[in-house]
């Protein structure tokens, strides 16, 4: 997501960063480039204008001109303003002190409501241990009920449905009673959409709202529709007030304009991002992390959180200790590799790492077969060799190559790469940004 924008901004900023001193002309030029990049990403033009103006004023006002390392400060300012643009701090759903917390999902047809309903159910269950029910109030399309039954069940939620013959407002009311009786923590109400905003849709939403008094109304908007998503949000905000946005389909070729504009235009924060069709491709939206991701600072925090879901805490602490003390071995690497591969395709994980973003990841295909090979090589080593790779010479190399069905070069390469990775890990462990360029030069 945001690939093109990320690439352009990173290019501009690395240019700025590379300069010893900055003149006002340099700043102006950078602002022009940022402005173009944002417009190309389909960010609302008023938002762009305001954004670049603020950044420019701050850059010039902060006295960055003529100073040492002014580029760093420009990057910092752009990062801060980009974060602010997307809403500053991350919000979320506040739970009602008296369960069930009721969440009403709204949005146009095809925006991704039903999918988001199930994803949110899964998320609340996984992250908060909530027991969740979902209510099928889209009665206009028979398939809609079936769809919710399917994905809701997959998500581990109870699905409350009464087919398509009843009035959606009655179903919502009935579902709320049932959620109370069954002691659910959360009830998520899926509703029907239309192709366009119309009077009846708005009235129905208002009626459901009146019937179930939701604690949060979430508007699902399709990021792929760009500025239309922002317009829809604006119209919804006028007709039926809502609390936050679920930005769906941020995967694919969404240029990011909607995600960057919606808060500024409507005043409503993005609470969740939906980044794929699978149920776990859904995450709380963190403006600061998103800004860092766009600017290629990597999304280390998201990465850590994702990893934490997989690791148990003790193991994570142990790993951190090892990294700090430079005791990380091939044994640990093997463990890591297996854990990481459980997290999902490696490319998407690398995309969250500092320095791997955008440009670097472009055209990079992570070869999962290569990972199989690496795993085989490590498995062919003795535990001692895994702990002390420097032992791997001569006959040991040959034995490992044979044992793993590879060759000596492959074993050599792995040992060398591991040494480099260890260096990188050590830097990250110390909270430093790894010098990737230097590492890449060495790897060649
Ligand atoms: N790629 C992608 N597809 C999505 C995402 N969310 C929903 N979809 C797809 O978009 C289509 C419409 O979603 P649906 O939940 O039925 O929308 P609804 O009409 O608002 O309930 C379905 O084919 C979903 O699989 C997403 O985040 N990424
Ligand atoms: Mg639906």
CSV table of C-alpha atoms and ligand atoms in Angstrom, one decimal:
chain,number,residue,atom,x,y,z
A,1,UNK,CA,0.0,0.0,0.0
A,2,UNK,CA,1.1,3.6,-0.7
A,3,UNK,CA,4.0,2.2,-2.7
A,4,UNK,CA,4.2,5.0,-5.3
A,5,UNK,CA,3.8,7.7,-2.7
A,6,UNK,CA,6.3,6.2,-0.3
A,7,UNK,CA,8.8,5.9,-3.1
A,8,UNK,CA,8.5,9.5,-4.2
A,9,UNK,CA,8.5,10.9,-0.7
A,10,UNK,CA,11.5,8.8,0.3
A,11,UNK,CA,13.3,10.0,-2.8
A,12,UNK,CA,12.7,13.6,-2.1
A,13,UNK,CA,13.6,13.3,1.5
A,14,UNK,CA,16.7,11.3,0.9
A,15,UNK,CA,17.8,14.0,-1.4
A,16,UNK,CA,17.1,16.6,1.2
A,17,UNK,CA,18.8,14.6,3.9
A,18,UNK,CA,21.9,14.1,1.7
A,19,UNK,CA,22.7,17.8,1.7
A,20,UNK,CA,25.1,19.5,4.0
A,21,UNK,CA,23.1,22.7,4.3
A,22,UNK,CA,19.7,23.7,3.0
A,23,UNK,CA,18.7,26.9,1.3
A,24,UNK,CA,15.2,28.3,1.1
A,25,UNK,CA,15.2,27.2,-2.6
A,26,UNK,CA,16.0,23.6,-1.5
A,27,UNK,CA,13.0,23.7,0.9
A,28,UNK,CA,10.8,25.1,-1.8
A,29,UNK,CA,11.9,22.5,-4.3
A,30,UNK,CA,11.3,19.7,-1.8
A,31,UNK,CA,7.8,21.1,-1.0
A,32,UNK,CA,7.0,21.1,-4.7
A,33,UNK,CA,7.9,17.5,-5.0
A,34,UNK,CA,6.0,16.5,-1.9
A,35,UNK,CA,3.0,18.4,-3.2
A,36,UNK,CA,3.1,16.5,-6.5
A,37,UNK,CA,3.6,13.2,-4.8
A,38,UNK,CA,0.6,13.7,-2.6
A,39,UNK,CA,-1.6,14.9,-5.5
A,40,UNK,CA,-0.6,11.9,-7.5
A,41,UNK,CA,-1.5,9.7,-4.6
A,42,UNK,CA,-5.0,11.3,-4.9
A,43,UNK,CA,-4.9,13.2,-1.7
A,44,UNK,CA,-7.5,15.9,-1.5
A,45,UNK,CA,-6.0,19.1,-3.0
A,46,UNK,CA,-7.0,21.3,-0.2
A,47,UNK,CA,-5.4,18.9,2.2
A,48,UNK,CA,-2.3,18.9,0.2
A,49,UNK,CA,-2.1,22.7,0.1
A,50,UNK,CA,-2.6,23.0,3.8
A,51,UNK,CA,-0.1,20.2,4.5
A,52,UNK,CA,2.8,21.6,2.4
A,53,UNK,CA,2.2,25.0,3.7
A,54,UNK,CA,2.4,23.9,7.3
A,55,UNK,CA,5.5,21.8,6.7
A,56,UNK,CA,7.2,24.6,4.8
A,57,UNK,CA,6.4,27.2,7.5
A,58,UNK,CA,7.8,24.8,10.2
A,59,UNK,CA,10.9,24.1,8.2
A,60,UNK,CA,11.7,27.7,7.6
A,61,UNK,CA,10.6,28.7,11.1
A,62,UNK,CA,12.6,26.0,12.8
A,63,UNK,CA,15.7,27.7,11.5
A,64,UNK,CA,16.7,24.5,9.7
A,65,UNK,CA,18.4,26.6,7.0
A,66,UNK,CA,22.1,26.7,7.1
A,67,UNK,CA,22.3,24.3,10.1
A,68,UNK,CA,24.1,21.1,10.3
A,69,UNK,CA,22.0,18.1,9.2
A,70,UNK,CA,19.0,20.2,8.4
A,71,UNK,CA,17.7,17.4,6.2
A,72,UNK,CA,17.0,15.3,9.3
A,73,UNK,CA,14.9,18.0,10.7
A,74,UNK,CA,12.9,18.3,7.6
A,75,UNK,CA,12.2,14.5,7.7
A,76,UNK,CA,11.2,14.8,11.3
A,77,UNK,CA,8.8,17.6,10.5
A,78,UNK,CA,7.3,15.8,7.5
A,79,UNK,CA,6.9,12.7,9.7
A,80,UNK,CA,5.1,14.7,12.5
A,81,UNK,CA,2.8,16.5,10.1
A,82,UNK,CA,1.9,13.3,8.2
A,83,UNK,CA,1.1,11.7,11.5
A,84,UNK,CA,-1.1,14.7,12.5
A,85,UNK,CA,-2.8,14.6,9.1
A,86,UNK,CA,-3.9,11.1,9.7
A,87,UNK,CA,-5.3,11.9,13.1
A,88,UNK,CA,-2.3,12.0,15.5
A,89,UNK,CA,-2.7,9.4,18.1
A,90,UNK,CA,-4.5,6.2,17.4
A,91,UNK,CA,-8.0,5.7,18.7
A,92,UNK,CA,-9.9,2.5,19.0
A,93,UNK,CA,-13.2,1.3,20.2
A,94,UNK,CA,-14.2,2.1,23.7
A,95,UNK,CA,-16.0,-0.6,25.4
A,96,UNK,CA,-19.2,0.1,27.3
A,97,UNK,CA,-19.0,-0.5,31.0
A,98,UNK,CA,-22.2,-2.4,30.7
A,99,UNK,CA,-21.9,-5.1,28.0
A,100,UNK,CA,-22.7,-5.7,25.3
A,101,UNK,CA,-20.8,-3.0,23.5
A,102,UNK,CA,-22.8,-2.4,20.4
A,103,UNK,CA,-21.0,-1.5,17.1
A,104,UNK,CA,-22.9,-0.5,14.1
A,105,UNK,CA,-21.3,-1.0,10.7
A,106,UNK,CA,-22.4,1.4,7.9
A,107,UNK,CA,-21.2,2.0,4.4
A,108,UNK,CA,-22.0,1.7,0.7
A,109,UNK,CA,-22.6,-1.7,-0.9
A,110,UNK,CA,-19.4,-3.5,-1.7
A,111,UNK,CA,-17.3,-1.2,0.6
A,112,UNK,CA,-16.4,-4.2,2.7
A,113,UNK,CA,-18.8,-4.0,5.6
A,114,UNK,CA,-19.6,-7.7,6.0
A,115,UNK,CA,-15.9,-8.6,5.7
A,116,UNK,CA,-15.0,-5.9,8.2
A,117,UNK,CA,-17.7,-7.1,10.6
A,118,UNK,CA,-16.1,-10.6,10.7
A,119,UNK,CA,-12.6,-9.2,10.8
A,120,UNK,CA,-13.5,-6.8,13.7
A,121,UNK,CA,-15.1,-9.7,15.5
A,122,UNK,CA,-12.0,-11.8,15.1
A,123,UNK,CA,-9.8,-8.9,16.2
A,124,UNK,CA,-11.7,-8.2,19.3
A,125,UNK,CA,-11.7,-11.8,20.2
A,126,UNK,CA,-8.0,-12.2,19.7
A,127,UNK,CA,-6.8,-8.9,21.1
A,128,UNK,CA,-9.2,-8.5,23.9
A,129,UNK,CA,-10.6,-11.9,24.5
A,130,UNK,CA,-14.1,-10.6,23.9
A,131,UNK,CA,-17.0,-12.9,23.2
A,132,UNK,CA,-18.6,-11.4,20.1
A,133,UNK,CA,-21.9,-11.8,18.3
A,134,UNK,CA,-22.7,-10.4,14.8
A,135,UNK,CA,-26.1,-9.5,13.6
A,136,UNK,CA,-27.2,-10.0,10.0
A,137,UNK,CA,-29.3,-6.9,9.2
A,138,UNK,CA,-28.7,-6.8,5.5
A,139,UNK,CA,-31.9,-8.4,4.4
A,140,UNK,CA,-32.0,-7.1,0.8
A,141,UNK,CA,-29.6,-9.6,-0.6
A,142,UNK,CA,-30.1,-13.2,0.5
A,143,UNK,CA,-26.5,-14.0,-0.1
A,144,UNK,CA,-25.5,-11.3,2.4
A,145,UNK,CA,-26.9,-13.3,5.3
A,146,UNK,CA,-25.2,-16.4,4.1
A,147,UNK,CA,-21.9,-14.5,3.7
A,148,UNK,CA,-22.1,-13.2,7.2
A,149,UNK,CA,-22.9,-16.7,8.6
A,150,UNK,CA,-19.8,-18.0,6.8
A,151,UNK,CA,-17.3,-15.3,7.7
A,152,UNK,CA,-18.7,-14.7,11.1
A,153,UNK,CA,-18.4,-18.3,12.0
A,154,UNK,CA,-14.9,-18.4,10.7
A,155,UNK,CA,-14.1,-15.5,12.9
A,156,UNK,CA,-15.4,-17.4,15.9
A,157,UNK,CA,-18.4,-15.1,16.5
A,158,UNK,CA,-22.0,-16.1,17.2
A,159,UNK,CA,-24.0,-15.2,14.1
A,160,UNK,CA,-27.5,-13.9,14.9
A,161,UNK,CA,-29.7,-14.0,11.8
A,162,UNK,CA,-33.4,-14.3,11.0
A,163,UNK,CA,-33.2,-14.8,7.2
A,164,UNK,CA,-34.4,-12.0,4.9
A,165,UNK,CA,-38.1,-11.8,5.6
A,166,UNK,CA,-37.9,-9.6,8.7
A,167,UNK,CA,-37.4,-5.9,9.1
A,168,UNK,CA,-33.8,-5.1,9.7
A,169,UNK,CA,-34.7,-2.8,12.7
A,170,UNK,CA,-36.5,-5.7,14.4
A,171,UNK,CA,-33.6,-8.1,13.7
A,172,UNK,CA,-31.2,-5.6,15.3
A,173,UNK,CA,-33.4,-5.2,18.4
A,174,UNK,CA,-33.9,-9.0,18.7
A,175,UNK,CA,-30.1,-9.5,18.3
A,176,UNK,CA,-29.4,-7.0,21.1
A,177,UNK,CA,-31.7,-8.8,23.5
A,178,UNK,CA,-30.1,-12.1,22.6
A,179,UNK,CA,-26.6,-10.7,23.0
A,180,UNK,CA,-27.6,-9.6,26.5
A,181,UNK,CA,-29.2,-12.9,27.4
A,182,UNK,CA,-26.2,-14.8,26.1
A,183,UNK,CA,-23.8,-12.5,28.0
A,184,UNK,CA,-21.8,-11.4,24.9
A,185,UNK,CA,-19.2,-8.7,25.4
A,186,UNK,CA,-19.7,-7.2,21.9
A,187,UNK,CA,-22.5,-7.1,19.3
A,188,UNK,CA,-21.5,-6.0,15.8
A,189,UNK,CA,-24.4,-5.1,13.6
A,190,UNK,CA,-23.9,-5.6,9.9
A,191,UNK,CA,-26.2,-3.5,7.7
A,192,UNK,CA,-27.1,-3.2,4.1
A,193,UNK,CA,-25.6,-0.7,1.8
A,194,UNK,CA,-26.7,0.9,-1.5
A,195,UNK,CA,-24.7,1.8,-4.5
A,196,UNK,CA,-25.2,5.5,-3.6
A,197,UNK,CA,-26.2,7.3,-0.5
A,198,UNK,CA,-30.0,7.6,-0.5
A,199,UNK,CA,-32.7,8.7,1.8
A,200,UNK,CA,-34.0,5.2,2.6
A,201,UNK,CA,-30.6,3.9,3.5
A,202,UNK,CA,-30.0,6.8,5.9
A,203,UNK,CA,-33.4,6.4,7.4
A,204,UNK,CA,-32.9,2.7,8.0
A,205,UNK,CA,-29.5,3.4,9.7
A,206,UNK,CA,-31.1,6.0,11.9
A,207,UNK,CA,-33.9,3.6,12.8
A,208,UNK,CA,-31.4,0.9,13.7
A,209,UNK,CA,-29.3,3.4,15.6
A,210,UNK,CA,-32.4,4.3,17.6
A,211,UNK,CA,-33.3,0.7,18.3
A,212,UNK,CA,-29.9,-0.5,19.5
A,213,UNK,CA,-28.1,2.7,20.7
A,214,UNK,CA,-24.7,1.7,19.4
A,215,UNK,CA,-21.6,2.8,21.4
A,216,UNK,CA,-19.8,3.2,18.1
A,217,UNK,CA,-20.8,3.6,14.5
A,218,UNK,CA,-18.1,2.7,12.1
A,219,UNK,CA,-18.2,3.8,8.5
A,220,UNK,CA,-16.5,1.3,6.1
A,221,UNK,CA,-15.0,3.0,3.1
A,222,UNK,CA,-13.2,1.5,0.2
A,223,UNK,CA,-9.7,3.0,-0.2
A,224,UNK,CA,-9.6,2.0,-3.8
A,225,UNK,CA,-12.2,4.6,-4.7
A,226,UNK,CA,-9.8,7.4,-3.7
A,227,UNK,CA,-11.5,10.7,-3.3
A,228,UNK,CA,-14.9,9.2,-3.7
A,229,UNK,CA,-14.3,7.5,-0.4
A,230,UNK,CA,-13.7,10.9,1.2
A,231,UNK,CA,-16.9,12.3,-0.4
A,232,UNK,CA,-18.9,9.4,0.8
A,233,UNK,CA,-17.5,9.9,4.3
A,234,UNK,CA,-18.4,13.6,4.2
A,235,UNK,CA,-22.0,12.8,3.1
A,236,UNK,CA,-22.4,10.2,5.8
A,237,UNK,CA,-21.0,12.5,8.4
A,238,UNK,CA,-23.7,15.0,7.5
A,239,UNK,CA,-26.6,12.5,7.4
A,240,UNK,CA,-25.8,10.0,10.1
A,241,UNK,CA,-23.0,10.9,12.4
A,242,UNK,CA,-20.4,8.2,12.9
A,243,UNK,CA,-17.4,7.7,15.2
A,244,UNK,CA,-14.7,6.4,13.0
A,245,UNK,CA,-13.7,4.9,9.7
A,246,UNK,CA,-12.7,1.4,8.7
A,247,UNK,CA,-10.5,1.9,5.6
A,248,UNK,CA,-10.9,-1.2,3.6
A,249,UNK,CA,-9.0,-2.5,0.6
A,250,UNK,CA,-5.8,-0.7,1.6
A,251,UNK,CA,-4.0,-3.5,-0.1
A,252,UNK,CA,-4.3,-3.7,-3.9
A,253,UNK,CA,-3.5,-0.5,-5.8
A,254,UNK,CA,-5.0,1.9,-3.4
A,255,UNK,CA,-2.9,5.0,-3.8
A,256,UNK,CA,-3.5,6.1,-0.3
A,257,UNK,CA,-5.2,9.4,-1.0
A,258,UNK,CA,-8.4,8.5,0.9
A,259,UNK,CA,-6.5,7.3,4.0
A,260,UNK,CA,-4.5,10.5,4.1
A,261,UNK,CA,-7.4,12.9,3.5
A,262,UNK,CA,-10.4,11.5,5.4
A,263,UNK,CA,-9.5,12.7,8.8
A,264,UNK,CA,-8.6,16.2,7.6
A,265,UNK,CA,-11.8,16.5,5.5
A,266,UNK,CA,-14.4,14.8,7.8
A,267,UNK,CA,-12.7,15.2,11.2
A,268,UNK,CA,-13.3,11.4,11.8
A,269,UNK,CA,-10.3,9.2,12.6
A,270,UNK,CA,-9.5,6.0,10.8
A,271,UNK,CA,-9.8,3.3,13.5
A,272,UNK,CA,-9.0,0.2,11.5
A,273,UNK,CA,-7.4,-0.7,8.2
A,274,UNK,CA,-8.4,-3.7,6.2
A,275,UNK,CA,-5.6,-4.9,4.0
A,276,UNK,CA,-6.8,-8.0,2.3
A,277,UNK,CA,-9.6,-10.5,1.9
A,278,UNK,CA,-8.5,-12.8,4.6
A,279,UNK,CA,-9.9,-12.4,8.1
A,280,UNK,CA,-6.5,-11.7,9.8
A,281,UNK,CA,-5.7,-8.9,7.3
A,282,UNK,CA,-7.1,-6.3,9.5
A,283,UNK,CA,-5.3,-4.0,12.0
A,284,UNK,CA,-5.9,-1.1,14.3
A,285,UNK,CA,-4.8,2.1,12.4
A,286,UNK,CA,-1.9,3.9,13.9
A,287,UNK,CA,-1.2,7.3,12.2
A,288,UNK,CA,2.3,7.5,13.6
A,289,UNK,CA,3.3,4.1,12.4
A,290,UNK,CA,1.6,4.6,9.0
A,291,UNK,CA,3.5,7.9,8.5
A,292,UNK,CA,6.8,6.1,9.4
A,293,UNK,CA,5.9,3.4,7.0
A,294,UNK,CA,5.2,5.8,4.2
A,295,UNK,CA,8.5,7.6,4.9
A,296,UNK,CA,10.4,4.4,4.9
A,297,UNK,CA,11.2,4.5,8.6
A,298,UNK,CA,9.7,1.1,8.7
A,299,UNK,CA,6.9,-0.1,10.9
A,300,UNK,CA,8.9,-1.6,13.6
A,301,UNK,CA,6.2,-1.3,16.1
A,302,UNK,CA,3.6,-3.2,14.0
A,303,UNK,CA,6.3,-5.8,13.3
A,304,UNK,CA,6.9,-6.2,17.0
A,305,UNK,CA,3.2,-6.6,17.7
A,306,UNK,CA,2.8,-9.1,15.0
A,307,UNK,CA,5.7,-11.0,16.3
A,308,UNK,CA,4.4,-10.9,19.8
A,309,UNK,CA,1.2,-12.6,18.7
A,310,UNK,CA,3.5,-15.5,17.7
A,311,UNK,CA,6.1,-15.5,20.4
A,312,UNK,CA,5.5,-16.0,23.9
A,313,UNK,CA,6.8,-13.1,26.0
A,314,UNK,CA,9.6,-15.0,27.7
A,315,UNK,CA,11.0,-16.0,24.4
A,316,UNK,CA,10.8,-12.5,23.2
A,317,UNK,CA,12.7,-11.2,26.3
A,318,UNK,CA,15.3,-13.9,25.8
A,319,UNK,CA,15.7,-13.0,22.2
A,320,UNK,CA,16.1,-9.3,23.1
A,321,UNK,CA,18.8,-10.2,25.7
A,322,UNK,CA,20.6,-12.3,23.1
A,323,UNK,CA,20.5,-9.6,20.5
A,324,UNK,CA,21.9,-7.1,23.0
A,325,UNK,CA,24.7,-9.3,24.0
A,326,UNK,CA,25.4,-10.5,20.5
A,327,UNK,CA,24.7,-14.1,21.5
A,328,UNK,CA,22.3,-14.7,18.7
A,329,UNK,CA,23.1,-18.1,17.1
A,330,UNK,CA,22.0,-20.0,14.0
A,331,UNK,CA,19.9,-22.1,16.4
A,332,UNK,CA,18.0,-19.0,17.3
A,333,UNK,CA,17.9,-18.0,13.7
A,334,UNK,CA,16.3,-21.3,12.8
A,335,UNK,CA,13.7,-20.8,15.5
A,336,UNK,CA,13.1,-17.2,14.2
A,337,UNK,CA,12.8,-18.3,10.7
A,338,UNK,CA,10.2,-20.8,11.6
A,339,UNK,CA,8.3,-18.3,13.6
A,340,UNK,CA,8.5,-15.6,11.0
A,341,UNK,CA,7.3,-18.0,8.3
A,342,UNK,CA,4.3,-18.7,10.4
A,343,UNK,CA,3.5,-14.9,10.4
A,344,UNK,CA,2.9,-14.9,6.7
A,345,UNK,CA,4.7,-14.2,3.4
A,346,UNK,CA,8.1,-12.8,4.1
A,347,UNK,CA,7.8,-10.0,1.7
A,348,UNK,CA,5.1,-8.3,3.6
A,349,UNK,CA,7.0,-8.6,6.8
A,350,UNK,CA,10.2,-7.2,5.3
A,351,UNK,CA,8.1,-4.3,4.0
A,352,UNK,CA,7.6,-3.3,7.7
A,353,UNK,CA,11.3,-3.3,8.4
A,354,UNK,CA,13.2,0.0,8.4
A,355,UNK,CA,15.0,0.5,5.1
A,356,UNK,CA,13.3,-2.3,3.3
A,357,UNK,CA,10.3,-0.1,2.4
A,358,UNK,CA,9.2,0.9,-1.0
A,359,UNK,CA,12.1,1.3,-3.4
A,360,UNK,CA,14.1,-1.5,-1.9
A,361,UNK,CA,11.2,-3.9,-1.9
A,362,UNK,CA,10.2,-3.1,-5.5
A,363,UNK,CA,10.8,-6.1,-7.6
A,364,UNK,CA,12.1,-8.1,-4.7
A,365,UNK,CA,10.6,-11.5,-4.6
A,366,UNK,CA,11.3,-13.4,-1.6
A,367,UNK,CA,12.0,-16.9,-2.7
A,368,UNK,CA,10.3,-19.2,-0.2
A,369,UNK,CA,12.3,-22.1,-1.7
A,370,UNK,CA,15.5,-20.4,-0.8
A,371,UNK,CA,14.2,-20.3,2.8
A,372,UNK,CA,13.6,-24.0,2.6
A,373,UNK,CA,17.2,-24.4,1.6
A,374,UNK,CA,18.4,-22.3,4.4
A,375,UNK,CA,16.4,-24.2,6.9
A,376,UNK,CA,17.8,-27.5,5.5
A,377,UNK,CA,21.4,-26.2,5.9
A,378,UNK,CA,20.9,-25.2,9.5
A,379,UNK,CA,19.2,-28.5,10.2
A,380,UNK,CA,22.2,-30.3,8.9
A,381,UNK,CA,24.5,-28.6,11.4
A,382,UNK,CA,25.3,-29.9,14.8
A,383,UNK,CA,24.0,-27.8,17.7
A,384,UNK,CA,27.6,-26.7,18.4
A,385,UNK,CA,28.0,-25.5,14.9
A,386,UNK,CA,24.7,-23.6,15.1
A,387,UNK,CA,26.0,-21.8,18.2
A,388,UNK,CA,29.4,-21.2,16.8
A,389,UNK,CA,29.2,-20.8,13.0
A,390,UNK,CA,32.9,-19.9,12.9
A,391,UNK,CA,33.6,-23.6,13.4
A,392,UNK,CA,32.2,-24.3,10.0
A,393,UNK,CA,35.2,-24.9,7.8
A,394,UNK,CA,36.7,-27.6,5.5
A,395,UNK,CA,35.2,-31.0,6.2
A,396,UNK,CA,32.4,-29.7,8.3
A,397,UNK,CA,31.3,-27.6,5.4
A,398,UNK,CA,31.2,-30.5,3.1
A,399,UNK,CA,29.3,-32.7,5.5
A,400,UNK,CA,26.7,-30.0,6.0
A,401,UNK,CA,26.4,-29.4,2.2
A,402,UNK,CA,25.8,-33.1,1.7
A,403,UNK,CA,23.5,-33.5,4.6
A,404,UNK,CA,21.3,-30.7,3.4
A,405,UNK,CA,21.4,-31.6,-0.3
A,406,UNK,CA,23.1,-28.3,-1.2
A,407,UNK,CA,26.7,-27.4,-1.9
A,408,UNK,CA,29.6,-25.8,-0.2
A,409,UNK,CA,29.0,-22.4,-1.7
A,410,UNK,CA,25.5,-22.4,-0.3
A,411,UNK,CA,26.8,-23.2,3.1
A,412,UNK,CA,29.5,-20.6,2.9
A,413,UNK,CA,27.0,-18.0,1.8
A,414,UNK,CA,24.6,-18.7,4.6
A,415,UNK,CA,27.4,-18.4,7.2
A,416,UNK,CA,28.5,-15.1,5.7
A,417,UNK,CA,25.0,-13.7,5.5
A,418,UNK,CA,24.3,-14.8,9.0
A,419,UNK,CA,27.3,-12.9,10.2
A,420,UNK,CA,25.9,-9.8,8.4
A,421,UNK,CA,22.4,-10.3,9.8
A,422,UNK,CA,23.8,-10.6,13.3
A,423,UNK,CA,25.4,-7.2,12.8
A,424,UNK,CA,22.1,-5.8,11.7
A,425,UNK,CA,20.2,-7.4,14.6
A,426,UNK,CA,22.7,-6.0,17.0
A,427,UNK,CA,22.0,-2.5,15.7
A,428,UNK,CA,18.3,-2.9,15.9
A,429,UNK,CA,18.7,-4.4,19.3
A,430,UNK,CA,20.5,-1.3,20.4
A,431,UNK,CA,17.6,0.8,19.0
A,432,UNK,CA,19.7,2.1,16.1
A,433,UNK,CA,18.6,2.2,12.6
A,434,UNK,CA,20.7,-0.3,10.7
A,435,UNK,CA,22.9,1.1,8.0
A,436,UNK,CA,21.4,-1.0,5.3
A,437,UNK,CA,23.2,0.5,2.4
A,438,UNK,CA,26.5,-0.4,4.0
A,439,UNK,CA,25.3,-3.9,4.7
A,440,UNK,CA,24.0,-4.4,1.2
A,441,UNK,CA,27.4,-3.2,-0.2
A,442,UNK,CA,29.1,-5.8,2.0
A,443,UNK,CA,26.7,-8.5,0.9
A,444,UNK,CA,27.7,-8.0,-2.8
B,1,LIG,N1,-8.6,-7.0,-1.4
B,1,LIG,C1,-9.5,-6.7,-0.5
B,1,LIG,N2,-10.8,-7.1,-0.7
B,1,LIG,C2,-11.7,-6.8,0.3
B,1,LIG,C3,-11.3,-6.2,1.5
B,1,LIG,N3,-12.4,-6.0,2.3
B,1,LIG,C4,-13.4,-6.6,1.5
B,1,LIG,N4,-13.0,-7.1,0.4
B,1,LIG,C5,-13.8,-7.7,-0.7
B,1,LIG,O1,-14.7,-6.7,-1.2
B,1,LIG,C6,-15.9,-7.4,-1.6
B,1,LIG,C7,-17.1,-6.7,-0.9
B,1,LIG,O2,-17.0,-6.9,0.5
B,1,LIG,P1,-18.3,-7.1,1.4
B,1,LIG,O3,-17.8,-7.3,2.8
B,1,LIG,O4,-19.2,-8.1,0.9
B,1,LIG,O5,-18.9,-5.6,1.3
B,1,LIG,P2,-20.3,-5.1,1.8
B,1,LIG,O6,-21.2,-5.1,0.6
B,1,LIG,O7,-20.1,-3.7,2.3
B,1,LIG,O8,-20.8,-6.0,2.9
B,1,LIG,C8,-15.7,-8.8,-1.2
B,1,LIG,O9,-15.4,-9.5,-2.4
B,1,LIG,C9,-14.6,-8.8,-0.2
B,1,LIG,O10,-13.9,-10.0,-0.3
B,1,LIG,C10,-10.0,-5.8,1.7
B,1,LIG,O11,-9.5,-5.2,2.7
B,1,LIG,N5,-9.1,-6.1,0.7
B,2,LIG,MG1,-22.5,-6.9,3.2
